[in-house]
PDB file of C-alpha atoms in Angstrom:
ATOM      1  CA  MET A   1       0.000   0.000   0.000  1.00 69.00           C
ATOM      2  CA  SER A   2       2.735   2.471   0.988  1.00 90.00           C
ATOM      3  CA  GLU A   3       4.620   1.522  -2.169  1.00 95.00           C
ATOM      4  CA  SER A   4       1.537   2.396  -4.230  1.00 97.00           C
ATOM      5  CA  ILE A   5       1.323   5.792  -2.518  1.00 98.00           C
ATOM      6  CA  LEU A   6       4.947   6.478  -3.402  1.00 98.00           C
ATOM      7  CA  LEU A   7       4.549   5.374  -7.034  1.00 98.00           C
ATOM      8  CA  VAL A   8       1.389   7.439  -7.535  1.00 98.00           C
ATOM      9  CA  GLY A   9       2.783  10.404  -5.572  1.00 98.00           C
ATOM     10  CA  VAL A  10       6.177  10.651  -7.263  1.00 98.00           C
ATOM     11  CA  GLY A  11       4.497  10.128 -10.632  1.00 98.00           C
ATOM     12  CA  GLY A  12       1.992  12.848  -9.722  1.00 98.00           C
ATOM     13  CA  ALA A  13       4.812  15.235  -8.771  1.00 98.00           C
ATOM     14  CA  VAL A  14       6.554  14.613 -12.119  1.00 98.00           C
ATOM     15  CA  GLY A  15       3.297  15.081 -14.030  1.00 98.00           C
ATOM     16  CA  ALA A  16       2.381  18.289 -12.192  1.00 98.00           C
ATOM     17  CA  LEU A  17       5.835  19.766 -12.804  1.00 97.00           C
ATOM     18  CA  GLY A  18       5.613  18.802 -16.476  1.00 98.00           C
ATOM     19  CA  ARG A  19       2.226  20.498 -16.815  1.00 97.00           C
ATOM     20  CA  TYR A  20       3.504  23.602 -15.038  1.00 96.00           C
ATOM     21  CA  THR A  21       6.530  23.723 -17.371  1.00 96.00           C
ATOM     22  CA  VAL A  22       4.344  23.434 -20.490  1.00 97.00           C
ATOM     23  CA  ALA A  23       2.106  26.226 -19.140  1.00 94.00           C
ATOM     24  CA  THR A  24       5.078  28.569 -18.700  1.00 93.00           C
ATOM     25  CA  ILE A  25       6.386  27.863 -22.228  1.00 94.00           C
ATOM     26  CA  VAL A  26       3.191  27.729 -24.315  1.00 94.00           C
ATOM     27  CA  GLU A  27       1.314  30.979 -24.805  1.00 81.00           C
ATOM     28  CA  GLY A  28      -2.419  30.886 -25.317  1.00 76.00           C
ATOM     29  CA  ASP A  29      -4.040  34.257 -25.798  1.00 75.00           C
ATOM     30  CA  ARG A  30      -7.226  33.345 -27.617  1.00 82.00           C
ATOM     31  CA  PHE A  31      -7.163  29.597 -27.060  1.00 91.00           C
ATOM     32  CA  PRO A  32      -6.040  27.693 -23.899  1.00 94.00           C
ATOM     33  CA  LEU A  33      -3.416  25.825 -25.907  1.00 96.00           C
ATOM     34  CA  SER A  34      -1.249  24.526 -23.047  1.00 96.00           C
ATOM     35  CA  THR A  35      -4.111  22.632 -21.332  1.00 97.00           C
ATOM     36  CA  PHE A  36      -5.184  21.221 -24.693  1.00 97.00           C
ATOM     37  CA  LEU A  37      -1.618  20.044 -25.401  1.00 97.00           C
ATOM     38  CA  VAL A  38      -1.054  18.351 -22.026  1.00 98.00           C
ATOM     39  CA  ASN A  39      -4.441  16.617 -22.232  1.00 98.00           C
ATOM     40  CA  VAL A  40      -3.794  15.209 -25.712  1.00 98.00           C
ATOM     41  CA  VAL A  41      -0.154  14.204 -25.078  1.00 98.00           C
ATOM     42  CA  GLY A  42      -1.046  12.714 -21.664  1.00 98.00           C
ATOM     43  CA  SER A  43      -3.938  10.710 -23.131  1.00 98.00           C
ATOM     44  CA  PHE A  44      -1.635   9.362 -25.854  1.00 98.00           C
ATOM     45  CA  LEU A  45       0.995   8.345 -23.284  1.00 98.00           C
ATOM     46  CA  LEU A  46      -1.653   6.723 -21.050  1.00 98.00           C
ATOM     47  CA  GLY A  47      -2.913   4.764 -24.057  1.00 98.00           C
ATOM     48  CA  LEU A  48       0.619   3.541 -24.829  1.00 97.00           C
ATOM     49  CA  VAL A  49       1.146   2.399 -21.225  1.00 96.00           C
ATOM     50  CA  LEU A  50      -2.215   0.683 -20.776  1.00 96.00           C
ATOM     51  CA  PHE A  51      -2.227  -1.035 -24.185  1.00 96.00           C
ATOM     52  CA  SER A  52       1.328  -2.294 -23.639  1.00 95.00           C
ATOM     53  CA  ASP A  53       0.266  -3.895 -20.348  1.00 88.00           C
ATOM     54  CA  LEU A  54       3.560  -3.270 -18.546  1.00 93.00           C
ATOM     55  CA  GLY A  55       2.367  -4.337 -15.104  1.00 94.00           C
ATOM     56  CA  GLU A  56       0.783  -2.807 -12.026  1.00 95.00           C
ATOM     57  CA  SER A  57       3.764  -0.691 -10.884  1.00 97.00           C
ATOM     58  CA  VAL A  58       4.101   1.010 -14.276  1.00 97.00           C
ATOM     59  CA  ARG A  59       0.340   1.559 -14.411  1.00 96.00           C
ATOM     60  CA  LEU A  60       0.425   3.258 -10.995  1.00 97.00           C
ATOM     61  CA  PHE A  61       3.534   5.353 -11.660  1.00 98.00           C
ATOM     62  CA  VAL A  62       3.003   6.419 -15.284  1.00 98.00           C
ATOM     63  CA  GLY A  63      -0.759   5.923 -15.666  1.00 97.00           C
ATOM     64  CA  VAL A  64      -2.275   7.114 -12.394  1.00 98.00           C
ATOM     65  CA  GLY A  65       0.674   9.328 -11.379  1.00 98.00           C
ATOM     66  CA  VAL A  66       2.440  10.980 -14.331  1.00 98.00           C
ATOM     67  CA  CYS A  67      -0.342  10.986 -16.963  1.00 98.00           C
ATOM     68  CA  GLY A  68      -3.078  11.519 -14.362  1.00 98.00           C
ATOM     69  CA  ALA A  69      -1.420  14.643 -12.962  1.00 98.00           C
ATOM     70  CA  PHE A  70       0.061  15.922 -16.252  1.00 98.00           C
ATOM     71  CA  THR A  71      -3.444  16.121 -17.722  1.00 98.00           C
ATOM     72  CA  THR A  72      -6.154  18.093 -15.978  1.00 98.00           C
ATOM     73  CA  PHE A  73      -9.928  18.276 -16.059  1.00 98.00           C
ATOM     74  CA  SER A  74     -10.395  21.140 -13.582  1.00 98.00           C
ATOM     75  CA  THR A  75      -8.310  23.656 -15.556  1.00 97.00           C
ATOM     76  CA  PHE A  76     -10.098  22.491 -18.704  1.00 98.00           C
ATOM     77  CA  SER A  77     -13.498  23.211 -17.058  1.00 98.00           C
ATOM     78  CA  VAL A  78     -12.427  26.639 -15.816  1.00 97.00           C
ATOM     79  CA  ASP A  79     -10.928  27.502 -19.258  1.00 96.00           C
ATOM     80  CA  THR A  80     -14.206  26.588 -20.976  1.00 98.00           C
ATOM     81  CA  VAL A  81     -16.419  28.563 -18.563  1.00 97.00           C
ATOM     82  CA  ARG A  82     -14.151  31.612 -18.850  1.00 96.00           C
ATOM     83  CA  LEU A  83     -14.243  31.498 -22.663  1.00 96.00           C
ATOM     84  CA  VAL A  84     -18.058  31.540 -22.516  1.00 97.00           C
ATOM     85  CA  GLU A  85     -18.021  34.403 -19.998  1.00 96.00           C
ATOM     86  CA  ASP A  86     -15.740  36.435 -22.250  1.00 95.00           C
ATOM     87  CA  GLY A  87     -18.203  35.954 -25.091  1.00 96.00           C
ATOM     88  CA  HIS A  88     -16.068  33.491 -27.059  1.00 96.00           C
ATOM     89  CA  VAL A  89     -18.803  30.865 -27.170  1.00 97.00           C
ATOM     90  CA  TRP A  90     -17.661  29.224 -30.404  1.00 97.00           C
ATOM     91  CA  THR A  91     -14.072  29.022 -29.186  1.00 97.00           C
ATOM     92  CA  ALA A  92     -15.421  27.334 -26.032  1.00 98.00           C
ATOM     93  CA  VAL A  93     -17.340  24.791 -28.128  1.00 98.00           C
ATOM     94  CA  VAL A  94     -14.315  24.064 -30.328  1.00 97.00           C
ATOM     95  CA  TYR A  95     -12.112  23.821 -27.239  1.00 98.00           C
ATOM     96  CA  ALA A  96     -14.455  21.473 -25.328  1.00 98.00           C
ATOM     97  CA  LEU A  97     -15.093  19.197 -28.323  1.00 98.00           C
ATOM     98  CA  GLY A  98     -11.477  19.448 -29.500  1.00 98.00           C
ATOM     99  CA  ASN A  99     -10.114  18.200 -26.164  1.00 98.00           C
ATOM    100  CA  ILE A 100     -12.174  15.001 -26.176  1.00 98.00           C
ATOM    101  CA  LEU A 101     -12.029  14.283 -29.919  1.00 98.00           C
ATOM    102  CA  VAL A 102      -8.277  14.785 -30.298  1.00 98.00           C
ATOM    103  CA  SER A 103      -7.552  12.940 -27.016  1.00 98.00           C
ATOM    104  CA  VAL A 104      -9.656   9.975 -28.156  1.00 98.00           C
ATOM    105  CA  ALA A 105      -7.883  10.064 -31.540  1.00 98.00           C
ATOM    106  CA  ALA A 106      -4.518  10.098 -29.735  1.00 98.00           C
ATOM    107  CA  ILE A 107      -5.575   7.019 -27.738  1.00 98.00           C
ATOM    108  CA  GLY A 108      -6.556   5.410 -31.047  1.00 97.00           C
ATOM    109  CA  VAL A 109      -3.079   6.112 -32.440  1.00 98.00           C
ATOM    110  CA  ALA A 110      -1.545   4.619 -29.260  1.00 98.00           C
ATOM    111  CA  TRP A 111      -3.680   1.504 -29.739  1.00 97.00           C
ATOM    112  CA  PHE A 112      -2.567   1.249 -33.368  1.00 97.00           C
ATOM    113  CA  LEU A 113       1.126   1.640 -32.433  1.00 96.00           C
ATOM    114  CA  THR A 114       1.008  -0.965 -29.660  1.00 95.00           C
ATOM    115  CA  GLY A 115      -1.285  -3.399 -31.479  1.00 82.00           C
TER     116      GLY A 115
ATOM    117  CA  MET B   1      19.941  35.222 -12.001  1.00 67.00           C
ATOM    118  CA  THR B   2      20.351  36.184  -8.351  1.00 81.00           C
ATOM    119  CA  VAL B   3      20.332  33.768  -5.417  1.00 84.00           C
ATOM    120  CA  ARG B   4      16.977  35.209  -4.458  1.00 83.00           C
ATOM    121  CA  ASP B   5      15.471  34.388  -7.875  1.00 84.00           C
ATOM    122  CA  ARG B   6      16.909  30.907  -7.722  1.00 83.00           C
ATOM    123  CA  LEU B   7      15.414  30.269  -4.292  1.00 83.00           C
ATOM    124  CA  ALA B   8      12.062  31.525  -5.558  1.00 81.00           C
ATOM    125  CA  ASP B   9      12.267  29.055  -8.462  1.00 84.00           C
ATOM    126  CA  ILE B  10      13.055  26.200  -6.088  1.00 90.00           C
ATOM    127  CA  GLU B  11      10.097  27.212  -3.947  1.00 90.00           C
ATOM    128  CA  VAL B  12       7.762  27.179  -6.967  1.00 91.00           C
ATOM    129  CA  VAL B  13       8.982  23.722  -7.990  1.00 94.00           C
ATOM    130  CA  GLY B  14       8.612  22.493  -4.395  1.00 95.00           C
ATOM    131  CA  LEU B  15       5.013  23.711  -4.110  1.00 95.00           C
ATOM    132  CA  VAL B  16       3.971  22.185  -7.453  1.00 96.00           C
ATOM    133  CA  VAL B  17       5.728  18.896  -6.577  1.00 97.00           C
ATOM    134  CA  ILE B  18       4.094  18.613  -3.128  1.00 97.00           C
ATOM    135  CA  GLY B  19       0.686  19.492  -4.562  1.00 97.00           C
ATOM    136  CA  GLY B  20       1.128  16.959  -7.369  1.00 98.00           C
ATOM    137  CA  PHE B  21       2.144  14.200  -4.949  1.00 98.00           C
ATOM    138  CA  LEU B  22      -0.890  14.774  -2.726  1.00 98.00           C
ATOM    139  CA  GLY B  23      -3.386  15.459  -5.538  1.00 98.00           C
ATOM    140  CA  ALA B  24      -2.523  12.290  -7.479  1.00 98.00           C
ATOM    141  CA  ASN B  25      -2.883  10.236  -4.296  1.00 98.00           C
ATOM    142  CA  ALA B  26      -6.228  11.835  -3.424  1.00 98.00           C
ATOM    143  CA  ARG B  27      -7.492  10.800  -6.877  1.00 98.00           C
ATOM    144  CA  TYR B  28      -5.993   7.332  -6.452  1.00 98.00           C
ATOM    145  CA  GLY B  29      -7.801   6.973  -3.112  1.00 98.00           C
ATOM    146  CA  ILE B  30     -11.139   7.981  -4.625  1.00 98.00           C
ATOM    147  CA  GLY B  31     -10.507   5.523  -7.458  1.00 97.00           C
ATOM    148  CA  LEU B  32     -10.090   2.730  -4.906  1.00 97.00           C
ATOM    149  CA  LEU B  33     -13.348   3.728  -3.210  1.00 97.00           C
ATOM    150  CA  TYR B  34     -15.268   4.117  -6.485  1.00 96.00           C
ATOM    151  CA  PRO B  35     -13.558   2.069  -9.213  1.00 94.00           C
ATOM    152  CA  GLY B  36     -13.923   2.897 -12.897  1.00 92.00           C
ATOM    153  CA  LEU B  37     -15.796   5.812 -14.415  1.00 96.00           C
ATOM    154  CA  THR B  38     -17.427   6.848 -11.125  1.00 97.00           C
ATOM    155  CA  GLY B  39     -14.223   7.660  -9.236  1.00 98.00           C
ATOM    156  CA  THR B  40     -12.834   9.730 -12.137  1.00 98.00           C
ATOM    157  CA  PHE B  41     -16.174  11.523 -12.436  1.00 98.00           C
ATOM    158  CA  VAL B  42     -16.252  12.352  -8.696  1.00 98.00           C
ATOM    159  CA  ALA B  43     -12.643  13.647  -8.724  1.00 98.00           C
ATOM    160  CA  ASN B  44     -13.168  15.729 -11.870  1.00 98.00           C
ATOM    161  CA  VAL B  45     -16.428  17.336 -10.755  1.00 98.00           C
ATOM    162  CA  THR B  46     -15.353  18.126  -7.172  1.00 98.00           C
ATOM    163  CA  GLY B  47     -11.976  19.376  -8.447  1.00 98.00           C
ATOM    164  CA  SER B  48     -13.658  21.661 -11.002  1.00 98.00           C
ATOM    165  CA  PHE B  49     -15.778  23.138  -8.209  1.00 98.00           C
ATOM    166  CA  VAL B  50     -12.766  23.823  -5.972  1.00 97.00           C
ATOM    167  CA  LEU B  51     -10.657  25.240  -8.820  1.00 97.00           C
ATOM    168  CA  GLY B  52     -13.588  27.429  -9.907  1.00 96.00           C
ATOM    169  CA  PHE B  53     -13.767  28.781  -6.376  1.00 95.00           C
ATOM    170  CA  VAL B  54      -9.992  29.390  -6.162  1.00 94.00           C
ATOM    171  CA  VAL B  55      -9.757  31.121  -9.568  1.00 93.00           C
ATOM    172  CA  TYR B  56     -12.691  33.485  -8.977  1.00 92.00           C
ATOM    173  CA  GLU B  57     -11.673  34.063  -5.382  1.00 89.00           C
ATOM    174  CA  ALA B  58      -8.374  35.353  -6.784  1.00 87.00           C
ATOM    175  CA  MET B  59     -10.277  37.873  -8.926  1.00 85.00           C
ATOM    176  CA  TYR B  60     -12.811  38.951  -6.293  1.00 84.00           C
ATOM    177  CA  THR B  61     -11.246  38.897  -2.839  1.00 82.00           C
ATOM    178  CA  ASP B  62      -7.660  37.650  -3.168  1.00 77.00           C
ATOM    179  CA  TYR B  63      -7.285  36.125   0.316  1.00 79.00           C
ATOM    180  CA  LEU B  64      -4.965  33.357  -0.860  1.00 80.00           C
ATOM    181  CA  THR B  65      -1.326  34.241  -1.480  1.00 85.00           C
ATOM    182  CA  ASP B  66       0.312  33.426  -4.829  1.00 84.00           C
ATOM    183  CA  ARG B  67       2.181  30.605  -3.116  1.00 87.00           C
ATOM    184  CA  GLY B  68      -1.000  29.184  -1.666  1.00 88.00           C
ATOM    185  CA  ARG B  69      -2.628  29.311  -5.067  1.00 87.00           C
ATOM    186  CA  LEU B  70       0.303  27.543  -6.737  1.00 87.00           C
ATOM    187  CA  LEU B  71       0.160  24.748  -4.156  1.00 92.00           C
ATOM    188  CA  VAL B  72      -3.624  24.384  -4.224  1.00 93.00           C
ATOM    189  CA  SER B  73      -4.504  24.923  -7.895  1.00 93.00           C
ATOM    190  CA  THR B  74      -1.484  24.149 -10.074  1.00 93.00           C
ATOM    191  CA  GLY B  75      -0.194  21.477  -7.696  1.00 96.00           C
ATOM    192  CA  PHE B  76      -3.042  19.763  -5.900  1.00 97.00           C
ATOM    193  CA  ILE B  77      -6.330  20.343  -7.744  1.00 97.00           C
ATOM    194  CA  SER B  78      -4.975  20.088 -11.285  1.00 97.00           C
ATOM    195  CA  SER B  79      -3.279  16.786 -10.385  1.00 98.00           C
ATOM    196  CA  TYR B  80      -6.310  15.561  -8.458  1.00 98.00           C
ATOM    197  CA  THR B  81      -8.441  15.911 -11.598  1.00 98.00           C
ATOM    198  CA  THR B  82      -7.407  14.118 -14.772  1.00 98.00           C
ATOM    199  CA  TYR B  83      -8.226  14.179 -18.443  1.00 98.00           C
ATOM    200  CA  SER B  84      -6.205  11.179 -19.680  1.00 98.00           C
ATOM    201  CA  THR B  85      -8.018   8.592 -17.531  1.00 98.00           C
ATOM    202  CA  PHE B  86     -11.340  10.259 -18.355  1.00 98.00           C
ATOM    203  CA  ALA B  87     -10.621  10.006 -22.118  1.00 98.00           C
ATOM    204  CA  TYR B  88      -9.317   6.441 -21.831  1.00 98.00           C
ATOM    205  CA  GLU B  89     -12.316   5.222 -19.829  1.00 98.00           C
ATOM    206  CA  THR B  90     -14.636   6.929 -22.310  1.00 98.00           C
ATOM    207  CA  VAL B  91     -13.300   4.820 -25.185  1.00 97.00           C
ATOM    208  CA  ALA B  92     -12.959   1.656 -23.078  1.00 96.00           C
ATOM    209  CA  VAL B  93     -16.690   1.386 -22.329  1.00 97.00           C
ATOM    210  CA  GLU B  94     -19.632   0.875 -24.701  1.00 97.00           C
ATOM    211  CA  PRO B  95     -20.158   3.847 -27.070  1.00 96.00           C
ATOM    212  CA  LEU B  96     -23.437   4.942 -25.450  1.00 97.00           C
ATOM    213  CA  LEU B  97     -21.982   4.876 -21.932  1.00 97.00           C
ATOM    214  CA  GLY B  98     -18.907   6.707 -23.246  1.00 98.00           C
ATOM    215  CA  LEU B  99     -21.068   9.498 -24.691  1.00 98.00           C
ATOM    216  CA  LEU B 100     -22.992   9.667 -21.430  1.00 98.00           C
ATOM    217  CA  ASN B 101     -19.713   9.896 -19.517  1.00 98.00           C
ATOM    218  CA  VAL B 102     -18.532  12.850 -21.635  1.00 98.00           C
ATOM    219  CA  GLY B 103     -21.922  14.594 -21.382  1.00 98.00           C
ATOM    220  CA  ALA B 104     -22.201  14.124 -17.617  1.00 98.00           C
ATOM    221  CA  SER B 105     -18.549  14.975 -16.848  1.00 98.00           C
ATOM    222  CA  TYR B 106     -18.692  18.126 -18.986  1.00 98.00           C
ATOM    223  CA  SER B 107     -22.067  19.329 -17.635  1.00 98.00           C
ATOM    224  CA  PHE B 108     -21.281  18.678 -13.985  1.00 98.00           C
ATOM    225  CA  GLY B 109     -17.700  19.932 -14.365  1.00 98.00           C
ATOM    226  CA  PHE B 110     -18.825  23.253 -15.879  1.00 98.00           C
ATOM    227  CA  ALA B 111     -21.651  23.518 -13.318  1.00 98.00           C
ATOM    228  CA  GLY B 112     -19.045  22.923 -10.596  1.00 98.00           C
ATOM    229  CA  VAL B 113     -16.988  25.877 -11.841  1.00 98.00           C
ATOM    230  CA  VAL B 114     -20.070  28.118 -11.908  1.00 98.00           C
ATOM    231  CA  LEU B 115     -20.991  26.986  -8.376  1.00 98.00           C
ATOM    232  CA  GLY B 116     -17.426  27.711  -7.227  1.00 97.00           C
ATOM    233  CA  ARG B 117     -17.724  31.194  -8.710  1.00 96.00           C
ATOM    234  CA  TRP B 118     -21.018  31.712  -6.895  1.00 96.00           C
ATOM    235  CA  VAL B 119     -19.420  30.760  -3.553  1.00 95.00           C
ATOM    236  CA  ALA B 120     -16.508  33.152  -4.251  1.00 93.00           C
ATOM    237  CA  LEU B 121     -19.027  35.938  -5.011  1.00 91.00           C
ATOM    238  CA  ARG B 122     -20.920  35.233  -1.771  1.00 91.00           C
ATOM    239  CA  ILE B 123     -17.697  35.528   0.199  1.00 85.00           C
ATOM    240  CA  ARG B 124     -16.916  38.843  -1.468  1.00 79.00           C
ATOM    241  CA  GLY B 125     -20.426  40.052  -0.604  1.00 74.00           C
ATOM    242  CA  GLY B 126     -19.942  38.977   3.015  1.00 67.00           C
ATOM    243  CA  SER B 127     -16.518  40.603   3.365  1.00 61.00           C
ATOM    244  CA  ARG B 128     -17.880  44.003   2.307  1.00 52.00           C
ATOM    245  CA  GLU B 129     -20.290  44.306   5.220  1.00 45.00           C
TER     246      GLU B 129
END
């Protein structure tokens, strides 16, 4: 149990730091690009790990920890609500649909690569 | 870069790392309690509510310090919620359930943000009296 906490926690720390780094590098004036990027890349990586079936420790460290923390749903929700508030309703729609469609496509690519 | 700047950078990294460690484990714990789609849904919706509160609180009243915000939002809450597992689970289940998962997670997640904003507004109202 304590080993799981360490795997998930250290993975989570790595993922959070990665997301923070992407956010400081990627600019997104009109479109929350950095959240979109981490969500798509993280979904792709999670797909690779889960389809490869590398065992429970890898699933906890990379899947639950790194990918789980690197990607974020809360920032995505806040981004979308703020776009609507600022009157950019169509950008919000494209952003909300784009996140799920491109993430699912990325998981599909991961499945294809590992299959 | 001065020593002071460097220490500030280390502090930022430390706060994000601690928040990430705790947030990922909080999500893991909820996942053990409610396996599958449900646990991810609960983490994402509650996290959206808390982040909504923190973000609008920053605009309205600004009680939290920048450090506190970095630890809570960028570190903890953003790691507590997840998009990759949400997307993976959506494709892993039957198409209809997957669509339902996206619809419910999006609606409740956005509603959570709006509710968080409402709470932040109430606090601002209260602090003015």
